Amino acid sequence: MATNASTASTTSLASVTLEVTAPEDARRFYTAFGVDTHIRLRASEARSTGFRGFTLALTVSRPATVDSFLGAAVDAGATLLKPAARSLWGYGGVVQAPDGTIWKVATSAKKDTGPATGEIDEIVLLLGVEDVKASKQFYVGQGLTVARSFGGKYAEFASDESSPVKLALYKRRGLAKDLGVPADGAGSHRIVLGGATGPFTDPDGFAWEAAAPSASAPSASAPSTTAAQS
């Protein structure tokens, strides 16, 4: 059964920084993909193998827009993990960026009502966790407010208008299955989350830091290493 919260969030996800080996190459890719203003980039040589335990999901208005984003990603060098297709929930596909980050693009609509818009309705960072209930309670303790919760399967946190990305939790193996990749992975998650509080590391090894002032484009800074995956 789903639960909902109506109270305002005291803390929300303020920034998402991807750690990449080649920031300028990554910048060019994400500009071509159309999401460069929503993420930040940081140079890192941290070791990472297999599934990194998360995905960034774009929600758009119609199938033509899904196809447009997936096509732009593949043309810019991404690997198509799951071709766009209809399902019970709508229409979507999955790509993996050259830096290794997995992106899902989807819509609840199954039929087009017009041409591709190039607009993103919402971006959600889905963290694959071992215990959704435990991770949810951890984040509540850090000041986040649960917006929606489906038992031990899924939890979503409230965000404000300044948040470029919404945060949600999903079972790690279920998330990997949905993306079409093996669930095994080791080393760095290659992602750093920014918020009003920090630094801290969650039960699954995802690192948070105090969010820097927002910028109009992702920044590249000195190399760093995130916490290891659990």
Short mmCIF file of C-alpha atoms in Angstrom, two decimals:
data_model
loop_
_atom_site.label_atom_id
_atom_site.label_comp_id
_atom_site.label_asym_id
_atom_site.label_seq_id
_atom_site.Cartn_x
_atom_site.Cartn_y
_atom_site.Cartn_z
CA MET A 1 0.00 0.00 0.00
CA ALA A 2 1.30 3.42 -0.90
CA THR A 3 1.73 6.15 1.70
CA ASN A 4 2.04 9.85 0.98
CA ALA A 5 3.39 12.85 2.85
CA SER A 6 2.09 16.38 2.43
CA THR A 7 4.53 18.23 4.66
CA ALA A 8 7.32 20.30 3.13
CA SER A 9 10.77 18.77 2.86
CA THR A 10 13.40 20.31 5.12
CA THR A 11 16.15 18.79 3.00
CA SER A 12 16.12 17.72 -0.64
CA LEU A 13 18.53 16.66 -3.35
CA ALA A 14 20.13 19.88 -4.58
CA SER A 15 22.71 18.55 -7.06
CA VAL A 16 23.94 15.40 -8.78
CA THR A 17 27.63 15.12 -9.68
CA LEU A 18 28.81 12.33 -11.95
CA GLU A 19 32.43 11.28 -11.56
CA VAL A 20 33.99 10.68 -14.96
CA THR A 21 37.45 9.96 -16.34
CA ALA A 22 37.18 12.49 -19.18
CA PRO A 23 35.11 15.54 -18.12
CA GLU A 24 35.31 17.36 -21.47
CA ASP A 25 34.20 14.29 -23.40
CA ALA A 26 31.38 13.78 -20.90
CA ARG A 27 30.38 17.43 -21.19
CA ARG A 28 30.07 17.10 -24.96
CA PHE A 29 27.98 13.95 -24.61
CA TYR A 30 25.57 15.39 -22.06
CA THR A 31 25.17 18.57 -24.07
CA ALA A 32 24.22 16.51 -27.13
CA PHE A 33 21.93 14.35 -24.97
CA GLY A 34 20.19 17.47 -23.68
CA VAL A 35 20.68 17.05 -19.92
CA ASP A 36 23.85 19.09 -19.34
CA THR A 37 22.10 21.76 -17.23
CA HIS A 38 20.71 19.17 -14.82
CA ILE A 39 23.94 17.47 -13.71
CA ARG A 40 27.50 18.31 -12.75
CA LEU A 41 30.72 16.54 -13.71
CA ARG A 42 33.87 15.82 -11.73
CA ALA A 43 37.10 14.15 -12.78
CA SER A 44 37.79 10.84 -11.04
CA GLU A 45 39.90 7.75 -11.63
CA ALA A 46 38.08 5.70 -8.98
CA ARG A 47 37.71 2.03 -9.86
CA SER A 48 34.23 0.86 -10.78
CA THR A 49 33.07 -2.40 -12.33
CA GLY A 50 29.61 -3.70 -13.24
CA PHE A 51 26.37 -2.09 -12.13
CA ARG A 52 26.98 1.13 -10.21
CA GLY A 53 23.73 0.81 -8.33
CA PHE A 54 21.75 3.72 -9.73
CA THR A 55 20.08 5.16 -12.78
CA LEU A 56 18.92 8.60 -13.85
CA ALA A 57 15.44 8.49 -15.36
CA LEU A 58 13.93 11.11 -17.66
CA THR A 59 10.14 11.40 -17.75
CA VAL A 60 8.83 13.02 -20.92
CA SER A 61 5.39 13.67 -22.43
CA ARG A 62 5.17 11.35 -25.45
CA PRO A 63 6.87 8.44 -27.29
CA ALA A 64 8.31 10.71 -30.00
CA THR A 65 10.22 12.61 -27.31
CA VAL A 66 11.51 9.33 -25.85
CA ASP A 67 12.80 8.36 -29.29
CA SER A 68 14.37 11.79 -29.75
CA PHE A 69 16.35 11.63 -26.51
CA LEU A 70 17.44 8.01 -27.02
CA GLY A 71 18.47 8.77 -30.60
CA ALA A 72 20.50 11.80 -29.52
CA ALA A 73 22.25 9.72 -26.86
CA VAL A 74 23.15 6.90 -29.27
CA ASP A 75 24.33 9.38 -31.91
CA ALA A 76 26.60 10.96 -29.29
CA GLY A 77 28.17 7.62 -28.36
CA ALA A 78 25.83 5.93 -25.85
CA THR A 79 25.15 2.19 -25.87
CA LEU A 80 21.52 1.13 -26.28
CA LEU A 81 20.75 -1.31 -23.43
CA LYS A 82 17.01 -1.63 -24.02
CA PRO A 83 15.42 -0.37 -27.25
CA ALA A 84 12.34 1.80 -26.75
CA ALA A 85 9.19 -0.31 -26.52
CA ARG A 86 5.63 -0.24 -25.22
CA SER A 87 4.79 -1.91 -21.93
CA LEU A 88 1.98 -1.96 -19.39
CA TRP A 89 3.18 1.34 -17.89
CA GLY A 90 3.86 3.24 -21.11
CA TYR A 91 6.83 3.54 -23.47
CA GLY A 92 10.55 3.80 -22.81
CA GLY A 93 14.12 2.62 -23.34
CA VAL A 94 17.52 2.55 -21.64
CA VAL A 95 20.98 3.75 -22.70
CA GLN A 96 24.41 3.74 -21.10
CA ALA A 97 26.50 6.88 -21.52
CA PRO A 98 30.17 6.59 -22.55
CA ASP A 99 31.16 7.38 -18.93
CA GLY A 100 29.16 4.35 -17.73
CA THR A 101 26.11 6.11 -16.29
CA ILE A 102 22.82 4.39 -17.14
CA TRP A 103 19.89 6.58 -18.26
CA LYS A 104 16.26 5.59 -18.71
CA VAL A 105 13.89 7.67 -20.83
CA ALA A 106 10.16 6.99 -20.51
CA THR A 107 6.63 8.30 -20.83
CA SER A 108 3.31 7.05 -19.47
CA ALA A 109 1.74 7.75 -22.88
CA LYS A 110 1.58 4.90 -25.36
CA LYS A 111 0.51 6.95 -28.38
CA ASP A 112 1.93 10.14 -29.82
CA THR A 113 -0.21 13.25 -29.79
CA GLY A 114 2.36 15.32 -31.64
CA PRO A 115 6.05 15.61 -32.58
CA ALA A 116 8.98 15.38 -30.17
CA THR A 117 9.19 18.40 -27.87
CA GLY A 118 12.71 18.05 -26.49
CA GLU A 119 11.31 18.92 -23.07
CA ILE A 120 11.94 16.98 -19.85
CA ASP A 121 9.04 16.80 -17.40
CA GLU A 122 11.05 15.29 -14.56
CA ILE A 123 14.40 13.70 -13.77
CA VAL A 124 14.54 11.07 -11.04
CA LEU A 125 17.69 9.61 -9.50
CA LEU A 126 16.87 6.03 -8.56
CA LEU A 127 19.25 4.54 -6.02
CA GLY A 128 19.35 0.76 -5.98
CA VAL A 129 19.43 -0.25 -2.31
CA GLU A 130 19.43 -3.55 -0.44
CA ASP A 131 16.75 -2.56 2.09
CA VAL A 132 14.31 0.15 0.98
CA LYS A 133 12.70 0.52 4.42
CA ALA A 134 16.03 0.89 6.21
CA SER A 135 17.39 3.35 3.65
CA LYS A 136 14.15 5.33 3.77
CA GLN A 137 14.42 5.68 7.54
CA PHE A 138 18.05 6.71 7.21
CA TYR A 139 17.14 9.53 4.83
CA VAL A 140 14.23 10.64 7.01
CA GLY A 141 16.80 10.93 9.78
CA GLN A 142 18.85 13.19 7.52
CA GLY A 143 15.87 15.55 7.11
CA LEU A 144 14.25 14.33 3.89
CA THR A 145 10.48 13.94 3.67
CA VAL A 146 8.90 10.86 2.11
CA ALA A 147 6.50 11.87 -0.67
CA ARG A 148 5.44 8.36 -1.71
CA SER A 149 6.22 4.91 -0.37
CA PHE A 150 5.27 1.41 -1.52
CA GLY A 151 6.29 -0.80 1.40
CA GLY A 152 9.75 -2.27 0.98
CA LYS A 153 9.76 -1.88 -2.82
CA TYR A 154 9.99 1.85 -3.53
CA ALA A 155 10.23 5.21 -1.79
CA GLU A 156 10.28 8.72 -3.24
CA PHE A 157 11.29 11.89 -1.43
CA ALA A 158 9.82 15.37 -1.67
CA SER A 159 11.76 18.01 -3.58
CA ASP A 160 11.44 21.75 -3.99
CA GLU A 161 11.47 23.91 -7.11
CA SER A 162 15.23 24.43 -6.90
CA SER A 163 15.95 20.69 -7.05
CA PRO A 164 17.03 19.65 -10.56
CA VAL A 165 16.54 15.97 -9.77
CA LYS A 166 14.09 14.03 -7.58
CA LEU A 167 15.45 11.27 -5.31
CA ALA A 168 13.91 7.79 -5.05
CA LEU A 169 14.88 4.37 -3.69
CA TYR A 170 14.33 1.01 -5.40
CA LYS A 171 15.47 -2.53 -4.67
CA ARG A 172 18.90 -2.94 -6.26
CA ARG A 173 18.21 -6.23 -8.02
CA GLY A 174 14.83 -5.02 -9.22
CA LEU A 175 16.40 -1.87 -10.61
CA ALA A 176 19.11 -3.81 -12.43
CA LYS A 177 16.49 -6.13 -13.91
CA ASP A 178 14.43 -3.17 -15.11
CA LEU A 179 17.52 -1.69 -16.79
CA GLY A 180 18.50 -4.98 -18.39
CA VAL A 181 21.89 -5.34 -16.66
CA PRO A 182 23.39 -7.80 -14.12
CA ALA A 183 23.01 -6.58 -10.53
CA ASP A 184 26.62 -7.31 -9.55
CA GLY A 185 29.05 -4.40 -9.24
CA ALA A 186 32.04 -3.29 -7.21
CA GLY A 187 34.10 -0.19 -6.50
CA SER A 188 32.94 3.40 -6.65
CA HIS A 189 29.35 4.38 -7.43
CA ARG A 190 30.86 7.26 -9.44
CA ILE A 191 28.18 9.68 -8.24
CA VAL A 192 28.05 12.31 -5.48
CA LEU A 193 24.80 13.78 -4.19
CA GLY A 194 24.58 17.33 -2.89
CA GLY A 195 22.26 18.62 -0.19
CA ALA A 196 21.89 21.20 2.54
CA THR A 197 23.50 18.87 5.04
CA GLY A 198 26.60 16.76 4.70
CA PRO A 199 28.93 15.17 4.20
CA PHE A 200 27.59 11.71 4.95
CA THR A 201 27.37 8.27 3.33
CA ASP A 202 24.14 6.27 3.21
CA PRO A 203 23.82 2.55 4.11
CA ASP A 204 24.52 1.53 0.49
CA GLY A 205 27.66 3.63 0.12
CA PHE A 206 26.22 6.60 -1.77
CA ALA A 207 28.14 9.71 -0.79
CA TRP A 208 26.60 13.11 -0.05
CA GLU A 209 28.33 16.47 0.29
CA ALA A 210 27.23 20.01 1.07
CA ALA A 211 25.84 21.31 -2.21
CA ALA A 212 27.85 24.02 -3.95
CA PRO A 213 26.01 27.00 -5.48
CA SER A 214 24.12 25.99 -8.61
CA ALA A 215 25.55 26.76 -12.04
CA SER A 216 24.04 26.98 -15.50
CA ALA A 217 26.21 24.11 -16.74
CA PRO A 218 28.00 21.14 -15.14
CA SER A 219 31.41 21.89 -13.71
CA ALA A 220 34.60 19.87 -13.88
CA SER A 221 36.86 19.91 -10.86
CA ALA A 222 39.78 18.06 -9.33
CA PRO A 223 39.68 14.25 -9.10
CA SER A 224 37.98 12.68 -6.10
CA THR A 225 36.82 9.28 -4.95
CA THR A 226 33.33 8.34 -3.76
CA ALA A 227 32.48 5.74 -1.18
CA ALA A 228 32.66 2.11 -2.31
CA GLN A 229 29.55 0.28 -3.34
CA SER A 230 28.05 -2.04 -0.80
#
